[in-house]
Amino acid sequence: DTGVSQDPRHKITKRGQNVTFRCDPISEHNRLYWYRQTLGQGPEFLTYFQNEAQLEKSRLLSDRFSAERPKGSFSTLEIQRTEQGDSAMYLCASSLEGDSVQFFGPGTRLTVL
Amino acid sequence: AQSVSQHNHHVILSEAASLELGCNYSYGGTVNLFWYVQYPGQHLQLLLKYFSGDPLVKGIKGFEAEFIKSKFSFNLRKPSVQWSDTAEYFCAVNIPYNQGGKLIFGQGTELSVKP
């Protein structure tokens, strides 16, 4: 399967701990997006990269959140000092520059106890 | 700010019934429009898209959607639903050529089809 992959699929952590998620986009896609989805809501945009450059961050992305895409391939999303309100599904998507169609991964479900 | 509104949170239909899910967006300029579907236990998949041209677009599995610019709407339709259409449906927009192509989603409509 050459789609978008995310790891881990599930993460349970205690409040105050740091967590890191990984996303591997479709190999030829140079744009990578992170979204967050809570129960009963649609995905909300967090940030996106074009190659290794982080070009936009949502106001939803507090200082505790950081994302990287160091070599323009996979990306990581780190949440420091997790809070219960961070519990959500974190989705990654990728696309080609100039193509508006985004392909989504299976998501990482985070539960903060 | 742009927003997307889906009219129904949960729709319950019997097999063979017709389906129409409403979607309205707020943005005065040119938009790209999408419907994504999430089947139980699966990831979001593109159902259909509209960029330009014929406002009636056909997608996979017999779905279609009509873009009505004057109403800022992009409603999803299917003449006869099947049990396998049970899923959550999301309408989304993006602004072409700027804003990096981020998608703005509606809150989703859960469709339950009774056999």
Coordinates of C-alpha atoms in Angstrom, one line a residue:
Chain A
D1 CA 0.0 0.0 0.0
T2 CA 1.5 3.3 -1.1
G3 CA -0.9 5.6 0.7
V4 CA -0.3 7.9 3.6
S5 CA 0.7 6.1 6.7
Q6 CA 0.7 7.3 10.4
D7 CA 2.3 5.8 13.5
P8 CA 1.2 5.0 16.1
R9 CA -2.4 4.4 15.4
H10 CA -3.3 4.8 19.0
K11 CA -1.6 6.5 21.9
I12 CA -2.6 6.7 25.5
T13 CA -0.7 9.0 27.7
K14 CA -0.9 10.7 31.1
R15 CA -1.4 14.4 31.4
G16 CA 1.8 16.3 31.3
Q17 CA 3.7 13.8 29.2
N18 CA 5.1 14.5 25.7
V19 CA 4.0 12.6 22.7
T20 CA 5.3 12.4 19.1
F21 CA 3.4 11.2 16.0
R22 CA 4.8 10.4 12.6
C23 CA 3.4 10.7 9.2
D24 CA 4.7 9.3 6.0
P25 CA 3.1 10.9 2.9
I26 CA 2.7 9.4 -0.5
S27 CA 6.2 9.5 -1.8
E28 CA 6.0 12.0 -4.6
H29 CA 3.8 14.4 -2.7
N30 CA 5.6 17.6 -1.6
R31 CA 2.8 19.0 0.5
L32 CA 1.9 17.6 3.9
Y33 CA -0.9 18.6 6.2
W34 CA -1.8 18.0 9.8
Y35 CA -5.4 18.2 11.0
R36 CA -7.1 17.4 14.3
Q37 CA -10.6 15.9 14.6
T38 CA -12.6 15.7 17.8
L39 CA -15.8 13.6 18.3
G40 CA -18.7 14.9 16.3
Q41 CA -16.6 17.5 14.4
G42 CA -14.9 17.7 11.0
P43 CA -11.1 17.8 10.8
E44 CA -9.6 21.2 11.6
F45 CA -6.4 22.4 10.0
L46 CA -3.3 22.6 12.1
T47 CA -0.4 23.2 9.8
Y48 CA 1.1 22.4 6.5
F49 CA 4.5 21.9 4.8
Q50 CA 5.7 22.4 1.3
N51 CA 8.8 20.2 1.1
E52 CA 10.6 21.0 4.3
A53 CA 9.2 24.5 4.9
Q54 CA 6.4 25.0 7.3
L55 CA 4.3 27.6 5.5
E56 CA 1.2 28.0 7.7
K57 CA 0.2 27.3 11.3
S58 CA -3.3 27.6 12.6
R59 CA -4.1 29.6 15.7
L60 CA -5.3 26.2 17.1
L61 CA -1.6 25.2 17.3
S62 CA -0.5 26.4 20.7
D63 CA 3.1 26.7 21.7
R64 CA 3.0 23.2 23.1
F65 CA 2.7 21.8 19.5
S66 CA 5.5 21.6 17.1
A67 CA 5.8 20.0 13.7
E68 CA 8.8 19.2 11.6
R69 CA 9.5 17.8 8.2
P70 CA 13.3 17.9 8.1
K71 CA 14.0 16.3 4.8
G72 CA 10.8 17.0 3.0
S73 CA 9.6 13.5 3.4
F74 CA 8.1 12.2 6.6
S75 CA 6.8 14.6 9.3
T76 CA 6.5 14.5 13.0
L77 CA 4.0 16.3 15.3
E78 CA 5.0 16.7 18.9
I79 CA 2.8 17.7 21.7
Q80 CA 4.5 18.8 24.9
R81 CA 2.9 18.7 28.4
T82 CA -0.2 17.1 27.1
E83 CA -3.6 18.2 28.4
Q84 CA -6.9 16.3 28.4
G85 CA -8.2 18.7 25.8
D86 CA -5.6 17.4 23.4
S87 CA -7.4 14.1 23.2
A88 CA -8.4 13.8 19.5
M89 CA -7.7 12.1 16.3
Y90 CA -4.7 13.6 14.6
L91 CA -4.8 13.2 10.8
C92 CA -2.1 13.6 8.2
A93 CA -2.8 14.3 4.5
S94 CA -0.6 14.8 1.5
S95 CA -0.9 16.3 -1.9
L96 CA 1.1 17.5 -4.9
E97 CA 1.7 21.2 -5.1
G98 CA -1.0 22.7 -7.4
D99 CA -3.3 19.8 -6.9
S100 CA -6.1 20.5 -4.4
V101 CA -6.9 16.8 -3.8
Q102 CA -5.5 15.6 -0.4
F103 CA -5.1 12.0 0.5
F104 CA -5.5 11.2 4.2
G105 CA -3.9 8.7 6.4
P106 CA -5.7 6.5 9.0
G107 CA -4.9 9.0 11.8
T108 CA -3.4 8.7 15.3
R109 CA -6.0 8.6 18.1
L110 CA -4.6 10.3 21.2
T111 CA -6.1 9.8 24.6
V112 CA -4.8 11.9 27.5
L113 CA -5.7 10.6 30.9
Chain B
A1 CA -13.2 33.5 7.9
Q2 CA -14.4 30.8 5.6
S3 CA -16.7 28.2 7.1
V4 CA -18.7 25.2 5.9
S5 CA -22.0 24.1 7.3
Q6 CA -23.7 20.7 7.0
H7 CA -27.4 20.7 7.7
N8 CA -27.8 17.4 9.3
H9 CA -25.8 15.6 11.9
H10 CA -27.4 12.2 11.6
V11 CA -29.5 10.9 8.8
I12 CA -31.3 7.5 8.9
L13 CA -32.6 5.9 5.7
S14 CA -33.9 2.6 4.5
E15 CA -32.2 0.9 1.6
A16 CA -33.3 2.2 -1.8
A17 CA -34.3 5.5 -0.4
S18 CA -32.9 8.7 -2.0
L19 CA -30.3 10.7 -0.3
E20 CA -29.6 14.4 -0.2
L21 CA -27.0 15.9 2.2
G22 CA -26.8 19.6 2.4
C23 CA -23.6 21.7 2.4
N24 CA -23.2 25.4 2.4
Y25 CA -20.0 27.5 2.6
S26 CA -19.2 31.0 3.3
Y27 CA -16.7 32.6 0.9
G28 CA -17.4 35.1 -1.8
G29 CA -14.7 34.1 -4.2
T30 CA -13.7 31.1 -6.2
V31 CA -13.6 27.8 -4.2
N32 CA -12.8 24.2 -4.8
L33 CA -15.4 21.9 -3.3
F34 CA -15.1 18.3 -2.0
W35 CA -17.1 15.6 -0.4
Y36 CA -15.1 13.1 1.6
V37 CA -16.5 9.9 3.1
Q38 CA -15.3 7.9 6.1
Y39 CA -16.5 4.3 6.3
P40 CA -16.5 2.7 9.8
G41 CA -12.9 1.9 10.7
Q42 CA -11.5 3.4 7.6
H43 CA -9.7 6.7 6.8
L44 CA -11.2 9.6 4.9
Q45 CA -11.6 9.0 1.2
L46 CA -12.4 11.4 -1.6
L47 CA -16.0 10.9 -2.9
L48 CA -16.0 13.7 -5.5
K49 CA -14.7 17.1 -6.2
Y50 CA -15.7 20.3 -8.1
F51 CA -13.1 22.7 -9.4
S52 CA -14.8 24.3 -12.4
G53 CA -17.0 23.6 -15.4
D54 CA -20.2 21.5 -15.2
P55 CA -21.7 22.2 -11.8
L56 CA -23.1 18.7 -11.6
V57 CA -20.3 16.4 -10.8
K58 CA -20.3 12.6 -10.5
G59 CA -18.2 10.7 -8.0
I60 CA -17.7 7.1 -7.0
K61 CA -20.4 4.6 -6.0
G62 CA -23.2 6.5 -7.8
F63 CA -22.9 9.7 -5.8
E64 CA -23.2 13.1 -7.4
A65 CA -23.2 16.7 -6.2
E66 CA -24.5 19.9 -7.6
F67 CA -22.7 23.3 -7.1
I68 CA -25.1 26.2 -7.0
K69 CA -23.0 29.3 -6.8
S70 CA -25.9 31.7 -6.0
K71 CA -26.7 29.6 -3.0
F72 CA -23.1 28.8 -1.9
S73 CA -24.2 25.2 -1.8
F74 CA -22.7 21.9 -2.8
N75 CA -25.3 19.2 -1.9
L76 CA -24.6 15.5 -2.2
R77 CA -27.1 13.2 -3.7
K78 CA -27.6 9.5 -4.4
P79 CA -30.9 8.2 -6.0
S80 CA -30.9 4.9 -4.1
V81 CA -28.7 4.2 -1.0
Q82 CA -27.4 0.8 0.0
W83 CA -26.5 -0.5 3.4
S84 CA -22.8 -0.2 2.5
D85 CA -23.2 3.6 2.2
T86 CA -23.4 3.7 6.0
A87 CA -20.6 6.2 6.8
E88 CA -19.8 9.7 7.8
Y89 CA -19.8 12.3 5.1
F90 CA -17.8 15.5 5.1
C91 CA -18.1 18.5 2.9
A92 CA -15.0 20.6 2.5
V93 CA -13.7 23.7 0.6
N94 CA -10.4 25.2 -0.2
I95 CA -9.4 28.4 -1.8
P96 CA -7.4 27.7 -4.9
Y97 CA -4.0 29.4 -5.5
N98 CA -3.6 30.7 -2.0
Q99 CA -3.7 29.7 1.6
G100 CA -1.7 26.6 0.8
G101 CA -4.7 24.5 -0.1
K102 CA -5.8 23.8 3.4
L103 CA -9.2 22.2 3.6
I104 CA -12.0 23.7 5.7
F105 CA -14.4 20.9 6.7
G106 CA -18.0 20.9 7.8
Q107 CA -18.9 19.1 11.0
G108 CA -20.0 16.0 9.1
T109 CA -23.2 14.0 8.6
E110 CA -23.5 10.5 9.9
L111 CA -25.6 8.4 7.5
S112 CA -27.1 5.1 8.8
V113 CA -28.8 2.9 6.2
K114 CA -31.1 0.3 7.5
P115 CA -31.2 -3.0 5.5

